[in-house]
mmCIF file with all atom_site columns, C-alpha atoms and ligand atoms in Angstrom:
data_model
loop_
_atom_site.group_PDB
_atom_site.id
_atom_site.type_symbol
_atom_site.label_atom_id
_atom_site.label_alt_id
_atom_site.label_comp_id
_atom_site.label_asym_id
_atom_site.label_entity_id
_atom_site.label_seq_id
_atom_site.pdbx_PDB_ins_code
_atom_site.Cartn_x
_atom_site.Cartn_y
_atom_site.Cartn_z
_atom_site.occupancy
_atom_site.B_iso_or_equiv
_atom_site.pdbx_formal_charge
_atom_site.auth_seq_id
_atom_site.auth_comp_id
_atom_site.auth_asym_id
_atom_site.auth_atom_id
_atom_site.pdbx_PDB_model_num
ATOM   1   C CA . MET A 1 1   ? 0.000   0.000  0.000   1.00 85.00 ? 290 MET A CA 1
ATOM   2   C CA . PHE A 1 2   ? 1.253   3.467  -0.930  1.00 95.00 ? 291 PHE A CA 1
ATOM   3   C CA . LYS A 1 3   ? 2.192   5.468  2.177   1.00 98.00 ? 292 LYS A CA 1
ATOM   4   C CA . ILE A 1 4   ? 1.816   9.233  2.385   1.00 98.00 ? 293 ILE A CA 1
ATOM   5   C CA . GLY A 1 5   ? 2.531   11.842 5.031   1.00 98.00 ? 294 GLY A CA 1
ATOM   6   C CA . VAL A 1 6   ? 0.870   15.255 4.999   1.00 98.00 ? 295 VAL A CA 1
ATOM   7   C CA . MET A 1 7   ? 2.038   18.683 6.119   1.00 98.00 ? 296 MET A CA 1
ATOM   8   C CA . ALA A 1 8   ? -0.522  21.458 6.715   1.00 98.00 ? 297 ALA A CA 1
ATOM   9   C CA . SER A 1 9   ? -0.778  24.770 8.556   1.00 97.00 ? 298 SER A CA 1
ATOM   10  C CA . GLY A 1 10  ? -4.372  25.924 8.255   1.00 96.00 ? 299 GLY A CA 1
ATOM   11  C CA . GLY A 1 11  ? -7.970  24.868 7.787   1.00 96.00 ? 300 GLY A CA 1
ATOM   12  C CA . GLY A 1 12  ? -6.902  21.579 6.283   1.00 98.00 ? 301 GLY A CA 1
ATOM   13  C CA . SER A 1 13  ? -9.674  21.257 3.682   1.00 98.00 ? 302 SER A CA 1
ATOM   14  C CA . ASN A 1 14  ? -7.217  19.784 1.148   1.00 98.00 ? 303 ASN A CA 1
ATOM   15  C CA . PHE A 1 15  ? -5.971  17.324 3.774   1.00 98.00 ? 304 PHE A CA 1
ATOM   16  C CA . LYS A 1 16  ? -9.575  16.365 4.571   1.00 98.00 ? 305 LYS A CA 1
ATOM   17  C CA . ALA A 1 17  ? -10.426 15.938 0.861   1.00 98.00 ? 306 ALA A CA 1
ATOM   18  C CA . ILE A 1 18  ? -7.467  13.550 0.488   1.00 98.00 ? 307 ILE A CA 1
ATOM   19  C CA . ILE A 1 19  ? -8.276  11.432 3.527   1.00 98.00 ? 308 ILE A CA 1
ATOM   20  C CA . ASP A 1 20  ? -11.938 11.313 2.488   1.00 98.00 ? 309 ASP A CA 1
ATOM   21  C CA . ARG A 1 21  ? -10.899 9.890  -0.900  1.00 98.00 ? 310 ARG A CA 1
ATOM   22  C CA . ILE A 1 22  ? -8.687  7.347  0.834   1.00 98.00 ? 311 ILE A CA 1
ATOM   23  C CA . GLY A 1 23  ? -11.662 6.408  3.012   1.00 97.00 ? 312 GLY A CA 1
ATOM   24  C CA . GLU A 1 24  ? -13.916 6.035  -0.026  1.00 97.00 ? 313 GLU A CA 1
ATOM   25  C CA . GLY A 1 25  ? -11.370 3.777  -1.727  1.00 97.00 ? 314 GLY A CA 1
ATOM   26  C CA . ASP A 1 26  ? -10.712 6.156  -4.639  1.00 97.00 ? 315 ASP A CA 1
ATOM   27  C CA . LEU A 1 27  ? -7.116  6.746  -3.570  1.00 98.00 ? 316 LEU A CA 1
ATOM   28  C CA . GLU A 1 28  ? -5.252  3.585  -2.593  1.00 97.00 ? 317 GLU A CA 1
ATOM   29  C CA . ALA A 1 29  ? -2.979  4.956  0.091   1.00 97.00 ? 318 ALA A CA 1
ATOM   30  C CA . GLN A 1 30  ? -2.478  5.143  3.822   1.00 98.00 ? 319 GLN A CA 1
ATOM   31  C CA . CYS A 1 31  ? -1.907  8.480  5.530   1.00 98.00 ? 320 CYS A CA 1
ATOM   32  C CA . LYS A 1 32  ? 0.706   7.852  8.227   1.00 98.00 ? 321 LYS A CA 1
ATOM   33  C CA . PHE A 1 33  ? 1.110   11.299 9.826   1.00 98.00 ? 322 PHE A CA 1
ATOM   34  C CA . LEU A 1 34  ? 0.341   14.988 9.832   1.00 98.00 ? 323 LEU A CA 1
ATOM   35  C CA . ILE A 1 35  ? 3.134   17.465 10.494  1.00 98.00 ? 324 ILE A CA 1
ATOM   36  C CA . THR A 1 36  ? 1.940   20.960 11.348  1.00 98.00 ? 325 THR A CA 1
ATOM   37  C CA . ASN A 1 37  ? 3.533   24.203 12.462  1.00 98.00 ? 326 ASN A CA 1
ATOM   38  C CA . ASN A 1 38  ? 0.228   25.211 14.090  1.00 97.00 ? 327 ASN A CA 1
ATOM   39  C CA . GLY A 1 39  ? -0.988  22.905 16.842  1.00 96.00 ? 328 GLY A CA 1
ATOM   40  C CA . THR A 1 40  ? -4.503  24.377 16.931  1.00 95.00 ? 329 THR A CA 1
ATOM   41  C CA . CYS A 1 41  ? -5.301  24.488 13.203  1.00 97.00 ? 330 CYS A CA 1
ATOM   42  C CA . GLY A 1 42  ? -8.220  22.764 11.487  1.00 98.00 ? 331 GLY A CA 1
ATOM   43  C CA . ALA A 1 43  ? -5.942  20.160 9.937   1.00 98.00 ? 332 ALA A CA 1
ATOM   44  C CA . VAL A 1 44  ? -5.114  18.873 13.443  1.00 98.00 ? 333 VAL A CA 1
ATOM   45  C CA . SER A 1 45  ? -8.822  18.353 14.198  1.00 98.00 ? 334 SER A CA 1
ATOM   46  C CA . HIS A 1 46  ? -9.217  16.364 10.968  1.00 98.00 ? 335 HIS A CA 1
ATOM   47  C CA . ALA A 1 47  ? -6.179  14.213 11.803  1.00 98.00 ? 336 ALA A CA 1
ATOM   48  C CA . GLU A 1 48  ? -7.536  13.499 15.292  1.00 98.00 ? 337 GLU A CA 1
ATOM   49  C CA . GLU A 1 49  ? -10.927 12.574 13.845  1.00 97.00 ? 338 GLU A CA 1
ATOM   50  C CA . PHE A 1 50  ? -9.264  10.017 11.565  1.00 97.00 ? 339 PHE A CA 1
ATOM   51  C CA . GLY A 1 51  ? -6.765  8.745  14.162  1.00 98.00 ? 340 GLY A CA 1
ATOM   52  C CA . ILE A 1 52  ? -3.746  10.050 12.239  1.00 98.00 ? 341 ILE A CA 1
ATOM   53  C CA . PRO A 1 53  ? -0.698  10.847 14.406  1.00 98.00 ? 342 PRO A CA 1
ATOM   54  C CA . VAL A 1 54  ? 0.038   14.592 14.649  1.00 98.00 ? 343 VAL A CA 1
ATOM   55  C CA . TYR A 1 55  ? 3.501   16.105 15.010  1.00 98.00 ? 344 TYR A CA 1
ATOM   56  C CA . HIS A 1 56  ? 3.538   19.775 15.951  1.00 98.00 ? 345 HIS A CA 1
ATOM   57  C CA . ILE A 1 57  ? 6.943   21.059 14.867  1.00 98.00 ? 346 ILE A CA 1
ATOM   58  C CA . SER A 1 58  ? 7.519   24.807 14.739  1.00 97.00 ? 347 SER A CA 1
ATOM   59  C CA . GLY A 1 59  ? 9.888   27.552 15.808  1.00 96.00 ? 348 GLY A CA 1
ATOM   60  C CA . LYS A 1 60  ? 7.960   27.581 19.112  1.00 96.00 ? 349 LYS A CA 1
ATOM   61  C CA . THR A 1 61  ? 8.241   23.867 19.860  1.00 98.00 ? 350 THR A CA 1
ATOM   62  C CA . HIS A 1 62  ? 11.830  23.671 18.520  1.00 97.00 ? 351 HIS A CA 1
ATOM   63  C CA . PRO A 1 63  ? 13.505  27.112 18.767  1.00 97.00 ? 352 PRO A CA 1
ATOM   64  C CA . VAL A 1 64  ? 16.938  25.740 17.800  1.00 98.00 ? 353 VAL A CA 1
ATOM   65  C CA . VAL A 1 65  ? 17.113  25.227 14.020  1.00 97.00 ? 354 VAL A CA 1
ATOM   66  C CA . ALA A 1 66  ? 19.084  21.986 14.290  1.00 97.00 ? 355 ALA A CA 1
ATOM   67  C CA . ASP A 1 67  ? 16.476  20.530 16.697  1.00 98.00 ? 356 ASP A CA 1
ATOM   68  C CA . TYR A 1 68  ? 13.654  21.634 14.393  1.00 98.00 ? 357 TYR A CA 1
ATOM   69  C CA . GLU A 1 69  ? 15.261  19.907 11.417  1.00 98.00 ? 358 GLU A CA 1
ATOM   70  C CA . THR A 1 70  ? 16.040  16.774 13.424  1.00 98.00 ? 359 THR A CA 1
ATOM   71  C CA . ALA A 1 71  ? 12.413  16.557 14.591  1.00 98.00 ? 360 ALA A CA 1
ATOM   72  C CA . MET A 1 72  ? 11.203  16.763 10.982  1.00 98.00 ? 361 MET A CA 1
ATOM   73  C CA . MET A 1 73  ? 13.708  14.168 9.780   1.00 98.00 ? 362 MET A CA 1
ATOM   74  C CA . ASP A 1 74  ? 12.825  11.841 12.677  1.00 98.00 ? 363 ASP A CA 1
ATOM   75  C CA . VAL A 1 75  ? 9.208   11.734 11.459  1.00 98.00 ? 364 VAL A CA 1
ATOM   76  C CA . LEU A 1 76  ? 10.294  11.028 7.868   1.00 98.00 ? 365 LEU A CA 1
ATOM   77  C CA . ASN A 1 77  ? 12.667  8.286  9.021   1.00 98.00 ? 366 ASN A CA 1
ATOM   78  C CA . LYS A 1 78  ? 10.105  6.716  11.355  1.00 98.00 ? 367 LYS A CA 1
ATOM   79  C CA . TYR A 1 79  ? 7.398   6.266  8.689   1.00 98.00 ? 368 TYR A CA 1
ATOM   80  C CA . ASP A 1 80  ? 9.451   6.089  5.468   1.00 96.00 ? 369 ASP A CA 1
ATOM   81  C CA . VAL A 1 81  ? 6.498   7.298  3.368   1.00 98.00 ? 370 VAL A CA 1
ATOM   82  C CA . ASP A 1 82  ? 6.432   7.109  -0.435  1.00 98.00 ? 371 ASP A CA 1
ATOM   83  C CA . LEU A 1 83  ? 5.166   10.665 -0.860  1.00 98.00 ? 372 LEU A CA 1
ATOM   84  C CA . LEU A 1 84  ? 5.092   13.761 1.314   1.00 98.00 ? 373 LEU A CA 1
ATOM   85  C CA . ILE A 1 85  ? 2.052   15.916 0.550   1.00 98.00 ? 374 ILE A CA 1
ATOM   86  C CA . LEU A 1 86  ? 2.072   19.639 1.340   1.00 98.00 ? 375 LEU A CA 1
ATOM   87  C CA . ALA A 1 87  ? -1.555  20.649 1.783   1.00 98.00 ? 376 ALA A CA 1
ATOM   88  C CA . GLY A 1 88  ? -1.601  24.313 2.718   1.00 97.00 ? 377 GLY A CA 1
ATOM   89  C CA . TYR A 1 89  ? 1.758   24.169 4.491   1.00 97.00 ? 378 TYR A CA 1
ATOM   90  C CA . MET A 1 90  ? 2.826   27.787 4.738   1.00 95.00 ? 379 MET A CA 1
ATOM   91  C CA . LYS A 1 91  ? 6.503   27.456 5.603   1.00 94.00 ? 380 LYS A CA 1
ATOM   92  C CA . ALA A 1 92  ? 9.483   26.640 3.420   1.00 93.00 ? 381 ALA A CA 1
ATOM   93  C CA . LEU A 1 93  ? 10.775  23.108 3.970   1.00 96.00 ? 382 LEU A CA 1
ATOM   94  C CA . PRO A 1 94  ? 14.295  22.630 5.309   1.00 96.00 ? 383 PRO A CA 1
ATOM   95  C CA . ALA A 1 95  ? 16.645  21.620 2.463   1.00 97.00 ? 384 ALA A CA 1
ATOM   96  C CA . CYS A 1 96  ? 17.480  18.373 4.293   1.00 97.00 ? 385 CYS A CA 1
ATOM   97  C CA . MET A 1 97  ? 13.874  17.179 3.811   1.00 98.00 ? 386 MET A CA 1
ATOM   98  C CA . ILE A 1 98  ? 13.934  17.977 0.101   1.00 98.00 ? 387 ILE A CA 1
ATOM   99  C CA . HIS A 1 99  ? 17.238  16.082 -0.246  1.00 97.00 ? 388 HIS A CA 1
ATOM   100 C CA . ARG A 1 100 ? 15.800  13.143 1.728   1.00 97.00 ? 389 ARG A CA 1
ATOM   101 C CA . MET A 1 101 ? 12.854  12.792 -0.688  1.00 97.00 ? 390 MET A CA 1
ATOM   102 C CA . PRO A 1 102 ? 13.836  14.012 -4.171  1.00 96.00 ? 391 PRO A CA 1
ATOM   103 C CA . ASP A 1 103 ? 10.817  14.108 -6.550  1.00 97.00 ? 392 ASP A CA 1
ATOM   104 C CA . ARG A 1 104 ? 8.686   12.667 -3.725  1.00 98.00 ? 393 ARG A CA 1
ATOM   105 C CA . ILE A 1 105 ? 7.268   15.876 -2.242  1.00 98.00 ? 394 ILE A CA 1
ATOM   106 C CA . LEU A 1 106 ? 4.134   17.429 -3.772  1.00 98.00 ? 395 LEU A CA 1
ATOM   107 C CA . ASN A 1 107 ? 2.677   20.862 -3.137  1.00 98.00 ? 396 ASN A CA 1
ATOM   108 C CA . ILE A 1 108 ? -0.584  22.510 -4.133  1.00 98.00 ? 397 ILE A CA 1
ATOM   109 C CA . HIS A 1 109 ? -0.508  26.208 -4.932  1.00 98.00 ? 398 HIS A CA 1
ATOM   110 C CA . PRO A 1 110 ? -3.586  28.370 -5.605  1.00 98.00 ? 399 PRO A CA 1
ATOM   111 C CA . SER A 1 111 ? -2.409  29.982 -8.866  1.00 98.00 ? 400 SER A CA 1
ATOM   112 C CA . LEU A 1 112 ? -1.484  28.935 -12.377 1.00 98.00 ? 401 LEU A CA 1
ATOM   113 C CA . LEU A 1 113 ? 2.253   28.635 -11.783 1.00 98.00 ? 402 LEU A CA 1
ATOM   114 C CA . PRO A 1 114 ? 4.695   30.006 -12.797 1.00 98.00 ? 403 PRO A CA 1
ATOM   115 C CA . LYS A 1 115 ? 2.475   33.051 -12.304 1.00 98.00 ? 404 LYS A CA 1
ATOM   116 C CA . TYR A 1 116 ? 2.018   34.306 -8.738  1.00 98.00 ? 405 TYR A CA 1
ATOM   117 C CA . GLY A 1 117 ? 4.450   31.872 -7.144  1.00 97.00 ? 406 GLY A CA 1
ATOM   118 C CA . GLY A 1 118 ? 7.516   32.300 -4.953  1.00 95.00 ? 407 GLY A CA 1
ATOM   119 C CA . LYS A 1 119 ? 8.238   34.369 -1.878  1.00 91.00 ? 408 LYS A CA 1
ATOM   120 C CA . GLY A 1 120 ? 5.222   36.270 -0.515  1.00 92.00 ? 409 GLY A CA 1
ATOM   121 C CA . PHE A 1 121 ? 2.720   34.420 -2.691  1.00 96.00 ? 410 PHE A CA 1
ATOM   122 C CA . TRP A 1 122 ? 0.724   32.197 -0.387  1.00 94.00 ? 411 TRP A CA 1
ATOM   123 C CA . GLY A 1 123 ? -2.897  31.844 0.646   1.00 94.00 ? 412 GLY A CA 1
ATOM   124 C CA . ILE A 1 124 ? -5.101  34.895 0.165   1.00 96.00 ? 413 ILE A CA 1
ATOM   125 C CA . HIS A 1 125 ? -2.157  37.033 -1.043  1.00 97.00 ? 414 HIS A CA 1
ATOM   126 C CA . VAL A 1 126 ? -2.102  35.015 -4.262  1.00 98.00 ? 415 VAL A CA 1
ATOM   127 C CA . HIS A 1 127 ? -5.739  35.823 -5.005  1.00 98.00 ? 416 HIS A CA 1
ATOM   128 C CA . GLU A 1 128 ? -5.258  39.503 -4.102  1.00 98.00 ? 417 GLU A CA 1
ATOM   129 C CA . ALA A 1 129 ? -2.441  39.719 -6.654  1.00 98.00 ? 418 ALA A CA 1
ATOM   130 C CA . VAL A 1 130 ? -4.425  37.898 -9.351  1.00 98.00 ? 419 VAL A CA 1
ATOM   131 C CA . ILE A 1 131 ? -7.366  40.300 -8.950  1.00 98.00 ? 420 ILE A CA 1
ATOM   132 C CA . ALA A 1 132 ? -5.125  43.386 -8.787  1.00 98.00 ? 421 ALA A CA 1
ATOM   133 C CA . ALA A 1 133 ? -3.558  42.321 -12.113 1.00 98.00 ? 422 ALA A CA 1
ATOM   134 C CA . HIS A 1 134 ? -7.034  41.952 -13.719 1.00 98.00 ? 423 HIS A CA 1
ATOM   135 C CA . GLU A 1 135 ? -6.335  38.359 -14.729 1.00 98.00 ? 424 GLU A CA 1
ATOM   136 C CA . LYS A 1 136 ? -9.171  36.645 -16.572 1.00 98.00 ? 425 LYS A CA 1
ATOM   137 C CA . GLU A 1 137 ? -8.308  33.187 -15.253 1.00 98.00 ? 426 GLU A CA 1
ATOM   138 C CA . SER A 1 138 ? -6.610  31.562 -12.300 1.00 98.00 ? 427 SER A CA 1
ATOM   139 C CA . GLY A 1 139 ? -6.610  28.097 -10.749 1.00 98.00 ? 428 GLY A CA 1
ATOM   140 C CA . PRO A 1 140 ? -4.587  25.606 -8.724  1.00 98.00 ? 429 PRO A CA 1
ATOM   141 C CA . THR A 1 141 ? -1.291  23.941 -9.613  1.00 98.00 ? 430 THR A CA 1
ATOM   142 C CA . VAL A 1 142 ? 0.132   20.723 -8.166  1.00 98.00 ? 431 VAL A CA 1
ATOM   143 C CA . HIS A 1 143 ? 3.892   20.535 -8.517  1.00 98.00 ? 432 HIS A CA 1
ATOM   144 C CA . LEU A 1 144 ? 6.957   18.737 -7.224  1.00 98.00 ? 433 LEU A CA 1
ATOM   145 C CA . VAL A 1 145 ? 8.864   20.563 -4.515  1.00 98.00 ? 434 VAL A CA 1
ATOM   146 C CA . SER A 1 146 ? 12.403  21.692 -5.253  1.00 97.00 ? 435 SER A CA 1
ATOM   147 C CA . GLU A 1 147 ? 14.657  24.042 -3.334  1.00 95.00 ? 436 GLU A CA 1
ATOM   148 C CA . GLU A 1 148 ? 13.391  27.015 -5.363  1.00 95.00 ? 437 GLU A CA 1
ATOM   149 C CA . ILE A 1 149 ? 9.975   27.911 -3.948  1.00 95.00 ? 438 ILE A CA 1
ATOM   150 C CA . ASP A 1 150 ? 7.073   26.987 -6.313  1.00 96.00 ? 439 ASP A CA 1
ATOM   151 C CA . GLN A 1 151 ? 9.408   26.162 -9.203  1.00 96.00 ? 440 GLN A CA 1
ATOM   152 C CA . GLY A 1 152 ? 9.421   22.348 -9.292  1.00 97.00 ? 441 GLY A CA 1
ATOM   153 C CA . ARG A 1 153 ? 7.994   20.308 -12.166 1.00 98.00 ? 442 ARG A CA 1
ATOM   154 C CA . ILE A 1 154 ? 4.298   21.012 -12.714 1.00 98.00 ? 443 ILE A CA 1
ATOM   155 C CA . LEU A 1 155 ? 2.164   17.863 -12.483 1.00 98.00 ? 444 LEU A CA 1
ATOM   156 C CA . ALA A 1 156 ? -1.333  19.285 -13.003 1.00 98.00 ? 445 ALA A CA 1
ATOM   157 C CA . GLN A 1 157 ? -3.319  22.516 -13.264 1.00 98.00 ? 446 GLN A CA 1
ATOM   158 C CA . VAL A 1 158 ? -6.986  23.467 -13.564 1.00 98.00 ? 447 VAL A CA 1
ATOM   159 C CA . LYS A 1 159 ? -8.188  26.802 -14.891 1.00 98.00 ? 448 LYS A CA 1
ATOM   160 C CA . VAL A 1 160 ? -11.054 28.691 -13.274 1.00 98.00 ? 449 VAL A CA 1
ATOM   161 C CA . PRO A 1 161 ? -12.469 32.021 -14.422 1.00 98.00 ? 450 PRO A CA 1
ATOM   162 C CA . VAL A 1 162 ? -11.862 35.232 -12.518 1.00 98.00 ? 451 VAL A CA 1
ATOM   163 C CA . LEU A 1 163 ? -15.228 36.978 -12.604 1.00 98.00 ? 452 LEU A CA 1
ATOM   164 C CA . GLU A 1 164 ? -16.137 40.660 -12.565 1.00 96.00 ? 453 GLU A CA 1
ATOM   165 C CA . GLY A 1 165 ? -16.540 41.784 -8.958  1.00 97.00 ? 454 GLY A CA 1
ATOM   166 C CA . ASP A 1 166 ? -14.658 38.830 -7.432  1.00 98.00 ? 455 ASP A CA 1
ATOM   167 C CA . THR A 1 167 ? -13.139 39.520 -4.034  1.00 98.00 ? 456 THR A CA 1
ATOM   168 C CA . PRO A 1 168 ? -9.997  37.582 -3.068  1.00 98.00 ? 457 PRO A CA 1
ATOM   169 C CA . GLU A 1 169 ? -12.151 35.457 -0.740  1.00 98.00 ? 458 GLU A CA 1
ATOM   170 C CA . VAL A 1 170 ? -14.703 34.597 -3.455  1.00 98.00 ? 459 VAL A CA 1
ATOM   171 C CA . LEU A 1 171 ? -11.943 33.687 -5.904  1.00 98.00 ? 460 LEU A CA 1
ATOM   172 C CA . ALA A 1 172 ? -10.141 31.664 -3.210  1.00 98.00 ? 461 ALA A CA 1
ATOM   173 C CA . ALA A 1 173 ? -13.291 29.599 -2.629  1.00 98.00 ? 462 ALA A CA 1
ATOM   174 C CA . ARG A 1 174 ? -13.702 28.923 -6.379  1.00 98.00 ? 463 ARG A CA 1
ATOM   175 C CA . VAL A 1 175 ? -10.073 27.812 -6.663  1.00 98.00 ? 464 VAL A CA 1
ATOM   176 C CA . LEU A 1 176 ? -10.213 25.745 -3.461  1.00 98.00 ? 465 LEU A CA 1
ATOM   177 C CA . GLU A 1 177 ? -13.184 23.760 -4.760  1.00 98.00 ? 466 GLU A CA 1
ATOM   178 C CA . GLN A 1 178 ? -11.042 22.713 -7.721  1.00 98.00 ? 467 GLN A CA 1
ATOM   179 C CA . GLU A 1 179 ? -8.074  21.945 -5.463  1.00 98.00 ? 468 GLU A CA 1
ATOM   180 C CA . HIS A 1 180 ? -10.154 19.318 -3.705  1.00 98.00 ? 469 HIS A CA 1
ATOM   181 C CA . ASN A 1 181 ? -10.842 17.534 -7.018  1.00 97.00 ? 470 ASN A CA 1
ATOM   182 C CA . LEU A 1 182 ? -7.346  17.977 -8.380  1.00 98.00 ? 471 LEU A CA 1
ATOM   183 C CA . TYR A 1 183 ? -5.023  16.980 -5.540  1.00 98.00 ? 472 TYR A CA 1
ATOM   184 C CA . TRP A 1 184 ? -6.102  13.402 -4.862  1.00 98.00 ? 473 TRP A CA 1
ATOM   185 C CA . LYS A 1 185 ? -6.234  12.596 -8.584  1.00 98.00 ? 474 LYS A CA 1
ATOM   186 C CA . THR A 1 186 ? -2.747  13.998 -9.104  1.00 98.00 ? 475 THR A CA 1
ATOM   187 C CA . ILE A 1 187 ? -1.432  11.972 -6.155  1.00 98.00 ? 476 ILE A CA 1
ATOM   188 C CA . ARG A 1 188 ? -3.064  8.842  -7.643  1.00 98.00 ? 477 ARG A CA 1
ATOM   189 C CA . ASP A 1 189 ? -1.599  9.510  -11.104 1.00 98.00 ? 478 ASP A CA 1
ATOM   190 C CA . TYR A 1 190 ? 1.861   10.410 -9.834  1.00 98.00 ? 479 TYR A CA 1
ATOM   191 C CA . ALA A 1 191 ? 1.956   7.299  -7.636  1.00 97.00 ? 480 ALA A CA 1
ATOM   192 C CA . ALA A 1 192 ? 1.131   5.252  -10.755 1.00 96.00 ? 481 ALA A CA 1
ATOM   193 C CA . GLU A 1 193 ? 3.912   7.024  -12.651 1.00 96.00 ? 482 GLU A CA 1
ATOM   194 C CA . LEU A 1 194 ? 6.402   6.173  -9.901  1.00 95.00 ? 483 LEU A CA 1
ATOM   195 C CA . ARG A 1 195 ? 5.330   2.515  -9.914  1.00 91.00 ? 484 ARG A CA 1
ATOM   196 C CA . SER A 1 196 ? 5.616   2.121  -13.709 1.00 92.00 ? 485 SER A CA 1
HETATM 197 C C1 . GAR B 2 .   ? -4.992  26.329 -0.408  1.00 53.65 ? 14  GAR B C1 1
HETATM 198 O O1 . GAR B 2 .   ? -5.642  27.257 -1.242  1.00 53.65 ? 14  GAR B O1 1
HETATM 199 C C2 . GAR B 2 .   ? -3.596  26.055 -0.931  1.00 53.65 ? 14  GAR B C2 1
HETATM 200 O O2 . GAR B 2 .   ? -3.509  26.053 -2.329  1.00 53.65 ? 14  GAR B O2 1
HETATM 201 C C3 . GAR B 2 .   ? -2.837  27.218 -0.346  1.00 53.65 ? 14  GAR B C3 1
HETATM 202 O O3 . GAR B 2 .   ? -3.373  27.377 0.945   1.00 53.65 ? 14  GAR B O3 1
HETATM 203 C C4 . GAR B 2 .   ? -4.733  26.934 0.967   1.00 53.65 ? 14  GAR B C4 1
HETATM 204 C C5 . GAR B 2 .   ? -4.892  25.932 2.074   1.00 53.65 ? 14  GAR B C5 1
HETATM 205 O O4 . GAR B 2 .   ? -6.250  25.582 2.273   1.00 53.65 ? 14  GAR B O4 1
HETATM 206 N N1 . GAR B 2 .   ? -1.424  26.944 -0.328  1.00 53.65 ? 14  GAR B N1 1
HETATM 207 C C6 . GAR B 2 .   ? -0.499  27.882 -0.500  1.00 53.65 ? 14  GAR B C6 1
HETATM 208 O O5 . GAR B 2 .   ? -0.750  29.055 -0.647  1.00 53.65 ? 14  GAR B O5 1
HETATM 209 C C7 . GAR B 2 .   ? 0.921   27.352 -0.489  1.00 53.65 ? 14  GAR B C7 1
HETATM 210 N N2 . GAR B 2 .   ? 1.813   28.308 -1.076  1.00 53.65 ? 14  GAR B N2 1
HETATM 211 P P1 . GAR B 2 .   ? -6.652  24.356 3.204   1.00 53.65 ? 14  GAR B P1 1
HETATM 212 O O6 . GAR B 2 .   ? -5.905  24.526 4.532   1.00 53.65 ? 14  GAR B O6 1
HETATM 213 O O7 . GAR B 2 .   ? -8.124  24.508 3.382   1.00 53.65 ? 14  GAR B O7 1
HETATM 214 O O8 . GAR B 2 .   ? -6.272  23.093 2.514   1.00 53.65 ? 14  GAR B O8 1
#
């Protein structure tokens, strides 16, 4: 069985959509852990509901950088997952994690990369920038994680319209709905690619 670990910082709706699909049998995988930098976020509640072990690792829990990195690596080494899934994880990963799992870490980003990616482009700020630039379309991207933020190989994208009068929040909701359809399918397809 394919093993995944998830990292999330916020509401965790992408995390929930993935574990729901696992539960329904659409995605043949086991979720072994959640790593979060926010011990009270929605993703933690979802993990607890599904009995998934939670590791809260942040600058607060591990103020010394070396300890922080060791804690992260300890989780990876303990579970030896096939894929690490970033689902609304709002911090850059330590380079040691990226080196530990080359081409095995996926991220979802709420814009059509390479547009509106990189430093400062996360969460609602992405949608604010898209609207300010009067873009006619936006949409989520799933990509492999490399050391350059949001620049790894693109695995999948879905376009959604940006409508007249959209606020960043309205656009975010339209994009998020597509994220929930896109992420689990991309994980399924990429897992198949790795197996072939
Ligand atoms: C999603 O829109 C995701 O694409 C974005 O954060 C949101 C998390 O929602 N990720 C980034 O901006 C990463 N750069 P969720 O917590 O409900 O899954």
